[in-house]
XYZ file of C-alpha atoms in Angstrom:
449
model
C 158.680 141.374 -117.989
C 155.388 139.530 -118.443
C 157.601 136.433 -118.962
C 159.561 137.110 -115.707
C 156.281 136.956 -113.560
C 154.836 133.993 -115.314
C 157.985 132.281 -114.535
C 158.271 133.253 -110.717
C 154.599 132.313 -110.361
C 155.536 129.122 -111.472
C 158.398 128.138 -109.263
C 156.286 129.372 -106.203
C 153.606 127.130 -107.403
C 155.449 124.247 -107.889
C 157.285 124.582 -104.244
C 154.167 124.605 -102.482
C 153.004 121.508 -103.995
C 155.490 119.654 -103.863
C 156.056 121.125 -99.818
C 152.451 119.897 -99.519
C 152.853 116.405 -100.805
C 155.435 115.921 -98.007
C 154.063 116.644 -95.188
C 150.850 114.199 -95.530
C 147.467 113.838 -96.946
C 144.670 115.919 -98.431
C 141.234 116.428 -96.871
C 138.403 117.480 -98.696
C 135.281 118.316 -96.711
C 131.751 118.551 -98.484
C 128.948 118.940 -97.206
C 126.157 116.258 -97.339
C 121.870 116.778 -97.204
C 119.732 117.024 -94.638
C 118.820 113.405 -93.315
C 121.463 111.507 -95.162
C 123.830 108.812 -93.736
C 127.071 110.146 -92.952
C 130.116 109.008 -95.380
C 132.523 110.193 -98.255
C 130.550 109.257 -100.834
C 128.901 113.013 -101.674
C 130.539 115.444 -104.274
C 130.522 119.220 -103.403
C 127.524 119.611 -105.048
C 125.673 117.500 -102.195
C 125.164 114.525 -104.937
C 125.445 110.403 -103.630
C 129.175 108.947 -105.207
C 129.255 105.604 -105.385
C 132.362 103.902 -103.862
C 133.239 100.717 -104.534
C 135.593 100.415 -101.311
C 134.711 97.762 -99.001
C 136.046 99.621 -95.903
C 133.499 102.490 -96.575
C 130.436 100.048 -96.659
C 132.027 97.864 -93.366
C 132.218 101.467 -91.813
C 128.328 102.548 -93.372
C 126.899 99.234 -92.051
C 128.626 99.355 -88.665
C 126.809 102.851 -87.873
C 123.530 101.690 -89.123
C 123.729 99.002 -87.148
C 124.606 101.404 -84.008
C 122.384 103.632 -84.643
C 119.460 101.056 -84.827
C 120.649 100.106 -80.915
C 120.892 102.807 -79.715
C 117.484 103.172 -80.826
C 116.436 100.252 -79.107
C 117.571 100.809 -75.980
C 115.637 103.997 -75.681
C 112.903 102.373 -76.241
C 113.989 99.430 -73.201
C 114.331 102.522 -71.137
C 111.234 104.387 -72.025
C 109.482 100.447 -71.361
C 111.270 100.339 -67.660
C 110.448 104.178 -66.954
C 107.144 103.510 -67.235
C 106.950 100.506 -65.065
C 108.520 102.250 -62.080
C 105.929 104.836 -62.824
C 103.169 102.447 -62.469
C 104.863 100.768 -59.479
C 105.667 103.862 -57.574
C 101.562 104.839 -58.123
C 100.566 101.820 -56.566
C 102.741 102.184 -53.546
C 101.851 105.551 -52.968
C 97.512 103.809 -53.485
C 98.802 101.692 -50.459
C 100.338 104.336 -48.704
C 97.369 106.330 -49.133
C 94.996 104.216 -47.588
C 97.591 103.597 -44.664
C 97.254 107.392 -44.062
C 93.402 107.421 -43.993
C 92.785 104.895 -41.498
C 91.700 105.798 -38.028
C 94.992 106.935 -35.740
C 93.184 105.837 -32.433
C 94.273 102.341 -32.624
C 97.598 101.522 -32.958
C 99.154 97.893 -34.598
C 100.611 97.133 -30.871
C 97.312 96.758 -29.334
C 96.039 93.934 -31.507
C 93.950 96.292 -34.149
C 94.053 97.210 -37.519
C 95.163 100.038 -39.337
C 93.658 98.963 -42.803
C 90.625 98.417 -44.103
C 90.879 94.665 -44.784
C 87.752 94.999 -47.271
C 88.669 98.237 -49.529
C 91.033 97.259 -52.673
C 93.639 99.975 -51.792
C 96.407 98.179 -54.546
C 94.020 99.317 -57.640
C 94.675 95.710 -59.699
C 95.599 93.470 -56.950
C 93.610 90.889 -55.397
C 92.146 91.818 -52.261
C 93.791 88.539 -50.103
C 96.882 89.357 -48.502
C 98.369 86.256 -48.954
C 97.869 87.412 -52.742
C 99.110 90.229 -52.389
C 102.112 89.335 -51.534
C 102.716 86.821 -54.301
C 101.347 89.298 -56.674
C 104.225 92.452 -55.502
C 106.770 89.475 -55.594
C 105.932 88.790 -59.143
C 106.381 92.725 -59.589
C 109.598 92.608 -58.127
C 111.422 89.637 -60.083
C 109.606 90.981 -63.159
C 111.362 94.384 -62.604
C 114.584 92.981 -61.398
C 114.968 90.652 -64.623
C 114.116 93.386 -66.804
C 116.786 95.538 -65.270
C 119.134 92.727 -65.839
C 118.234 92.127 -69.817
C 118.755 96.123 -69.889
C 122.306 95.473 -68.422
C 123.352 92.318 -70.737
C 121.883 94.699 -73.344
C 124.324 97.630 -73.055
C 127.604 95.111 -73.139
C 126.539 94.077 -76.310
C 126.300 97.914 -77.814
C 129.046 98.717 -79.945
C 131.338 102.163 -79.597
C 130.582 104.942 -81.066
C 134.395 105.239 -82.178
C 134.845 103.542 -84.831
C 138.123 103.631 -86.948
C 138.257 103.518 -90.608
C 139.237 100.094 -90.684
C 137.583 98.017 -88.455
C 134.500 97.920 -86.037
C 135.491 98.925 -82.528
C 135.571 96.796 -79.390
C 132.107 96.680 -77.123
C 131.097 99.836 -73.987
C 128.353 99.599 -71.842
C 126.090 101.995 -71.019
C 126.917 105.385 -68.821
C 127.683 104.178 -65.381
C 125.664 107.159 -63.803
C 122.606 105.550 -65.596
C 123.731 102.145 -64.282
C 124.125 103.338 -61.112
C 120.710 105.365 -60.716
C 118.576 102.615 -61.889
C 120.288 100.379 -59.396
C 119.332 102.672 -57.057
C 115.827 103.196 -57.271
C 115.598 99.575 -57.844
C 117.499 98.948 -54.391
C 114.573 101.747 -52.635
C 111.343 100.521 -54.762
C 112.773 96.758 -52.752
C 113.135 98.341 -49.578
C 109.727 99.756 -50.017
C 108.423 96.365 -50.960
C 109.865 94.384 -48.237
C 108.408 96.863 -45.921
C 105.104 96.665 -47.205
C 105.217 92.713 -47.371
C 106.195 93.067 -43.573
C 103.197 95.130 -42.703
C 100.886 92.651 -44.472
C 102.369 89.440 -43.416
C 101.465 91.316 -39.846
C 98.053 92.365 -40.449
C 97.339 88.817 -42.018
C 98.542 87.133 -38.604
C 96.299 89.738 -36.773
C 93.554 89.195 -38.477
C 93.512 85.583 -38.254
C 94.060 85.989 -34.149
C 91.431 88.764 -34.362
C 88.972 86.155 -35.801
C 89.844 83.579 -33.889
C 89.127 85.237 -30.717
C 85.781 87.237 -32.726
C 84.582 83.330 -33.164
C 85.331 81.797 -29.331
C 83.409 85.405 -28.168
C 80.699 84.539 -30.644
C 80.807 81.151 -29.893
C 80.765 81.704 -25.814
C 77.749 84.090 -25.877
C 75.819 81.862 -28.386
C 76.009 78.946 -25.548
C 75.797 81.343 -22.714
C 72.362 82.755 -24.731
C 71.282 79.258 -25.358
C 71.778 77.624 -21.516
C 69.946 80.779 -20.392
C 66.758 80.566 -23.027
C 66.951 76.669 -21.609
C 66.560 77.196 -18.288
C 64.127 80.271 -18.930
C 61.740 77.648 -20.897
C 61.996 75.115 -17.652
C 61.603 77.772 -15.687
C 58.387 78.511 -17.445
C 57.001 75.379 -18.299
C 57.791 73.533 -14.997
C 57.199 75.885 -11.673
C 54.559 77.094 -10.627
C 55.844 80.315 -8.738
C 59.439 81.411 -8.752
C 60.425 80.096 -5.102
C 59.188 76.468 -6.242
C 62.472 74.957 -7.416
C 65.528 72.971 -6.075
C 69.316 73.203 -7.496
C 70.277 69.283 -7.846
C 74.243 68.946 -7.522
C 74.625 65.180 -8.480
C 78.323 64.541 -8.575
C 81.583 65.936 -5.976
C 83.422 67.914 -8.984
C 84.877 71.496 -8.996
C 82.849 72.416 -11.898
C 79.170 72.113 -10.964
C 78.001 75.028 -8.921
C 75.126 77.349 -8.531
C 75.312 81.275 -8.475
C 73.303 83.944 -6.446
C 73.207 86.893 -8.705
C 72.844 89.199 -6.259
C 75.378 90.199 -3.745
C 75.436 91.264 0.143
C 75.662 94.850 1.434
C 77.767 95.651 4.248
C 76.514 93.596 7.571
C 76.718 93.796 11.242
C 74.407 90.494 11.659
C 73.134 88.186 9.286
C 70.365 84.955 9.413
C 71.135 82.480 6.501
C 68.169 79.621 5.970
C 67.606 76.854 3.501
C 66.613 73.448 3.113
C 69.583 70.595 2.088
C 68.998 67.153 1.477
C 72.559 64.475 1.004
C 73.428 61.505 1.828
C 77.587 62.069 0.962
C 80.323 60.371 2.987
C 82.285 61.417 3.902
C 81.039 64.945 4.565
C 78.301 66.599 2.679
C 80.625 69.010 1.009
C 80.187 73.276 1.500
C 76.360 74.002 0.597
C 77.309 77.603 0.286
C 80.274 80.523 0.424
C 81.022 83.801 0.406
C 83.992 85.278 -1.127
C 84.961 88.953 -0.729
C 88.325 90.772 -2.680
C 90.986 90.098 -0.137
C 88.848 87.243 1.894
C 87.764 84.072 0.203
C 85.988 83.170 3.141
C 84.126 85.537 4.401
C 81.068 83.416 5.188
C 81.426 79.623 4.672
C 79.333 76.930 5.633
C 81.106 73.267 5.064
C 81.579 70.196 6.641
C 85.015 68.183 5.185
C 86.103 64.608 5.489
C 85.127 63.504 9.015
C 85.062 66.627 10.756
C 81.290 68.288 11.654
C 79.732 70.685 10.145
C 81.908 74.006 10.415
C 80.781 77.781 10.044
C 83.306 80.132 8.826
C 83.314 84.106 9.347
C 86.375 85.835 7.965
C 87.980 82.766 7.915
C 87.488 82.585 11.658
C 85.647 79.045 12.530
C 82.866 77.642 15.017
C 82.106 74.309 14.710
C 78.241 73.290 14.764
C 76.388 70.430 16.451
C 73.981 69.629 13.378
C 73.883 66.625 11.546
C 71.924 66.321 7.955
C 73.722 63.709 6.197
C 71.004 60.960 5.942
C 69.576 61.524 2.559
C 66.261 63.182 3.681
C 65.340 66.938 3.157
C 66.542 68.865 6.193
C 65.863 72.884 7.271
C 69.224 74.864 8.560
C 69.585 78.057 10.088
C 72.723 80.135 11.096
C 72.439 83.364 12.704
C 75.533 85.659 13.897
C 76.323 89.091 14.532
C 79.048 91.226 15.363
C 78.448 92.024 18.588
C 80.814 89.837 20.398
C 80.572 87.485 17.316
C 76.996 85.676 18.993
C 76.074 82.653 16.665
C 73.291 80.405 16.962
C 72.623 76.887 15.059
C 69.126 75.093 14.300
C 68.015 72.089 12.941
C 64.507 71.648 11.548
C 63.501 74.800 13.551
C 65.757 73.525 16.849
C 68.290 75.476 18.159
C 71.166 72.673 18.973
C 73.910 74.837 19.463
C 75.479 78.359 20.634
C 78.482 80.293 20.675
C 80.530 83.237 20.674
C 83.666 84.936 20.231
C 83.109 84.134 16.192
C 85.300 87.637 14.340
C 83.965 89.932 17.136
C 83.198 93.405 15.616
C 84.332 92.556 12.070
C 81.523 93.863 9.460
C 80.789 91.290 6.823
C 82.045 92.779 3.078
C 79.750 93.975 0.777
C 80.746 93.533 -3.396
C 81.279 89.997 -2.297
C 80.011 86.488 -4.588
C 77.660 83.945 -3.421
C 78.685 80.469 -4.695
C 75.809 77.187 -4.247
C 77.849 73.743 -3.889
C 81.571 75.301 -3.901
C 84.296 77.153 -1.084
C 86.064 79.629 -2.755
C 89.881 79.874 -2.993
C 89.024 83.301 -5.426
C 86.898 85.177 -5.388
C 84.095 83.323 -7.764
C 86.750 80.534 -8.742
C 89.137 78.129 -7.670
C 86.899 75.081 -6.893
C 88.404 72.049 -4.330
C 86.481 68.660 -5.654
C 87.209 67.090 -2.312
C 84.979 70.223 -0.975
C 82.176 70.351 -3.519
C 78.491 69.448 -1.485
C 76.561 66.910 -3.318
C 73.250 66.445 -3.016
C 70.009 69.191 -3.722
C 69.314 72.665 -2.412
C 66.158 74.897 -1.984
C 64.784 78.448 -0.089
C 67.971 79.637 0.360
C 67.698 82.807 2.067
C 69.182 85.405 3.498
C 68.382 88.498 5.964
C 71.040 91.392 7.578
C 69.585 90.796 10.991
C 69.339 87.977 13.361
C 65.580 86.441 12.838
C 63.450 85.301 16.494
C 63.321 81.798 17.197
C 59.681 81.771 16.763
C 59.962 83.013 13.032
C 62.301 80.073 12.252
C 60.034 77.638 13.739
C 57.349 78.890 11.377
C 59.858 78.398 8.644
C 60.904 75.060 9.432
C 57.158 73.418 9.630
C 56.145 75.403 6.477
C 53.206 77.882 8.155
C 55.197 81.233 7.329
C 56.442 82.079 4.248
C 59.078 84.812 4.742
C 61.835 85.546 2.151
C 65.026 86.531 2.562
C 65.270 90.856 2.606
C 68.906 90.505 1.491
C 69.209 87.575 -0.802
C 65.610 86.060 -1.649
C 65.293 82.376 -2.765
C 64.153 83.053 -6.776
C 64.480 81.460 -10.222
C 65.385 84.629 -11.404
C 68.210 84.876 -8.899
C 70.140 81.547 -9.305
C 72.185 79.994 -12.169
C 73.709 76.601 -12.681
C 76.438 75.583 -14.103
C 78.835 72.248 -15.263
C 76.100 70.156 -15.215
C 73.852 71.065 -12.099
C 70.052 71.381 -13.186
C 67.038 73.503 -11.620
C 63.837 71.483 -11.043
C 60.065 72.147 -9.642
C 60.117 71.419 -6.051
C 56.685 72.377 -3.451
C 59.584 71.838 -0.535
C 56.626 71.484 2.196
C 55.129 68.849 0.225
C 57.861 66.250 -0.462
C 59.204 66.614 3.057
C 55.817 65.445 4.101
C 56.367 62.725 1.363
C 59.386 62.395 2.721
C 57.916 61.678 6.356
């Protein structure tokens, strides 16, 4: 019996191995230590074999070999990780400071929104024209290392590897690709933007200093002309009313100015002492300009025509006649009643009239120009029109004076200044050229005699 099952134990034995020989091959699975390179070469007891077949070490090599890339590139990524970090902070630095600067102002009305002195890019220079190379560097810096990265992961081999041969080449995930070609695409966009923004606040402030340096500039002359003429006014007359305004050439840029302006008037008595000897026509020894009226009071004689006196651009003509090079006293008086003017000459009244703007108030607000008619207000000078010659005691009162207080005016025994517009240093500046001197009027007429 025991032979029987011996037997039978046999012939089941056999079948099986001979059933498993056909229907392929035999896999043994051990299992290897902790930290070891994966391979056949360990018995079941965990111990190294040796194997001599070539295919085995091609196969050991080819995943050290991976393994040591894969390494690598984790590293690349870690490296480019880190500068999109430090990137990103200094954006968000710039964008920072954006945020702190004062809202008031805004970039269309010519100011700044940055603070062109405060270092707001940590590491970058403080020029913008720097700054600009300096985040361009950045960029192709960042853009070329994204590109090694990518030339990198064509040349990383596959992870499947067959047991004869080393696989063909993969690159890296696409969703990887894809993300870092993202945030590459928005860190440029951000970039651009902020290149923008400086090119722009470069451009303003060079127009901003520009104009900072003509303003500078301006007032620094303006400050100088005035201490100039305060030093002759000083040093050379003797009381405030003692001066002339010489007007040498017939240009439209030398001119005096009466600082002061006119109230509203009903009547007015203008005085002063001329002295020319231009042909043909002494030019307009004074205007008044108003908003609206250019020539609201103008005194001129042009080309051949006489002297003329203009009242809201309304015109008399007037039988005086000063144009032989000797010093000469004038006086025009009007008012609005009926428009009633009167002319004299070296305290003679030579002429009447009336009908001159009846009832029309003179303007107040209005500006008093010395040697110029007004096309503007202030501005707009006609050469052809300019007076040449000198000018002094030009005054001015809101009522019509008596004959008899002209008279005294004329031959020098009053002395009676203008309520309205007085004849002072203080109250007259030159300009293009024309030049304030000491003049005792009474005593170089009598020179003059």
């Amino acid at each position: 019996m025991l032979t029987f099952v011996v037997g039978l134990l046999y012939l089941v034995s056999g079948r099986t191995v001979r059933s498993q020989g056909a229907t392929g091959s035999r896999f043994v699975c051990n299992a290897i230590p902790p930290g070891a390179e994966p391979g056949c070469g360990y018995d079941p007891s965990g111990n190294r074999v040796q194997s001599s077949s070539p295919a085995e070490d091609e196969l050991r090599n080819t995943i050290i070999v991976l393994r040591e890339t894969i390494l690598q590139q984790k590293e690349t990524l870690v490296i480019q990780q880190g500068t999109i970090k430090e990137l990103n902070s200094k954006l968000a630095r710039c964008e920072a400071a954006a945020d702190e600067s004062p809202p008031g102002r805004s970039r269309g009305q010519g100011s700044r929104r940055k603070e062109y002195g405060k270092n707001t890019m940590g590491d970058l220079p403080r020029d913008p024209g720097e700054s600009i190379d300096q985040l361009g560097k950045t960029m192709q810096s960042l853009k070329g290392r994204l590109e090694n990265l990518e030339q990198q992961s064509l040349r990383l081999p596959s992870t499947n590897v067959s047991a004869g041969s080393v696989s063909a080449l993969t690159p890296l995930p696409l969703e990887l690709r894809e993300l870092l070609r993202q945030r590459l695409g928005a860190l440029e966009t951000q970039l651009l933007r902020k290149v923008a923004d400086l090119e722009e606040e470069k451009s303003q402030l060079y127009n901003e200093t520009a104009a900072h340096r003509q303003r500078t500039e301006s007032a620094l002359n303006s400050l100088m002309e005035r201490i100039t003429e305060l030093e002759k006014s000083n040093n050379a007359f003797k009381s405030p009313e003692d001066f002339k305004v010489s007007l040498p050439l017939r240009t439209n840029y030398l001119y005096g100015r009466i600082k002061k302006s006119l109230p509203e008037m009903y009547a007015f008595t203008v005085c002063m002492w001329l002295k020319s000897s231009a042909s043909p026509g002494i030019g307009t020894p004074f205007s008044y300009g108003v908003p609206g009226q250019a020539n609201e009071i103008v005194l001129i004689e042009w080309g051949n025509n006489p002297i003329e006196l203009l009242v809201n651009d309304k015109v008399a003509q007037l039988p005086l006649s000063v144009s032989d090079g000797r010093w000469h006293h004038i006086c025009i008086t009007w008012t609005t009643r009926d428009g009633f003017w009167e002319a004299y000459q070296d305290g003679e009244r030579l002429g009447t009239g009336d009908n001159l703007a009846p009832w029309h108030p003179i303007k107040p607000g209005g500006v008093i120009i010395l040697g110029q008619e007004q096309d503007i207000v202030g501005g707009r000078f006609d050469a052809t029109q300019a007076f040449v010659g000198e000018l002094s005691q030009f005054n001015m009162w809101d009522r019509v004076l008596r004959p008899m207080d002209i008279v005294g005016l004329a031959n020098c025994s009053a002395y009676m200044p203008g309520n309205v517009v007085p004849w002072v240093d203080a109250n007259v500046e030159v300009f293009g050229g024309g030049s304030k001197a000491a003049l005792e009027i009474c005593e170089d007429r009598a020179s003059d005699s």
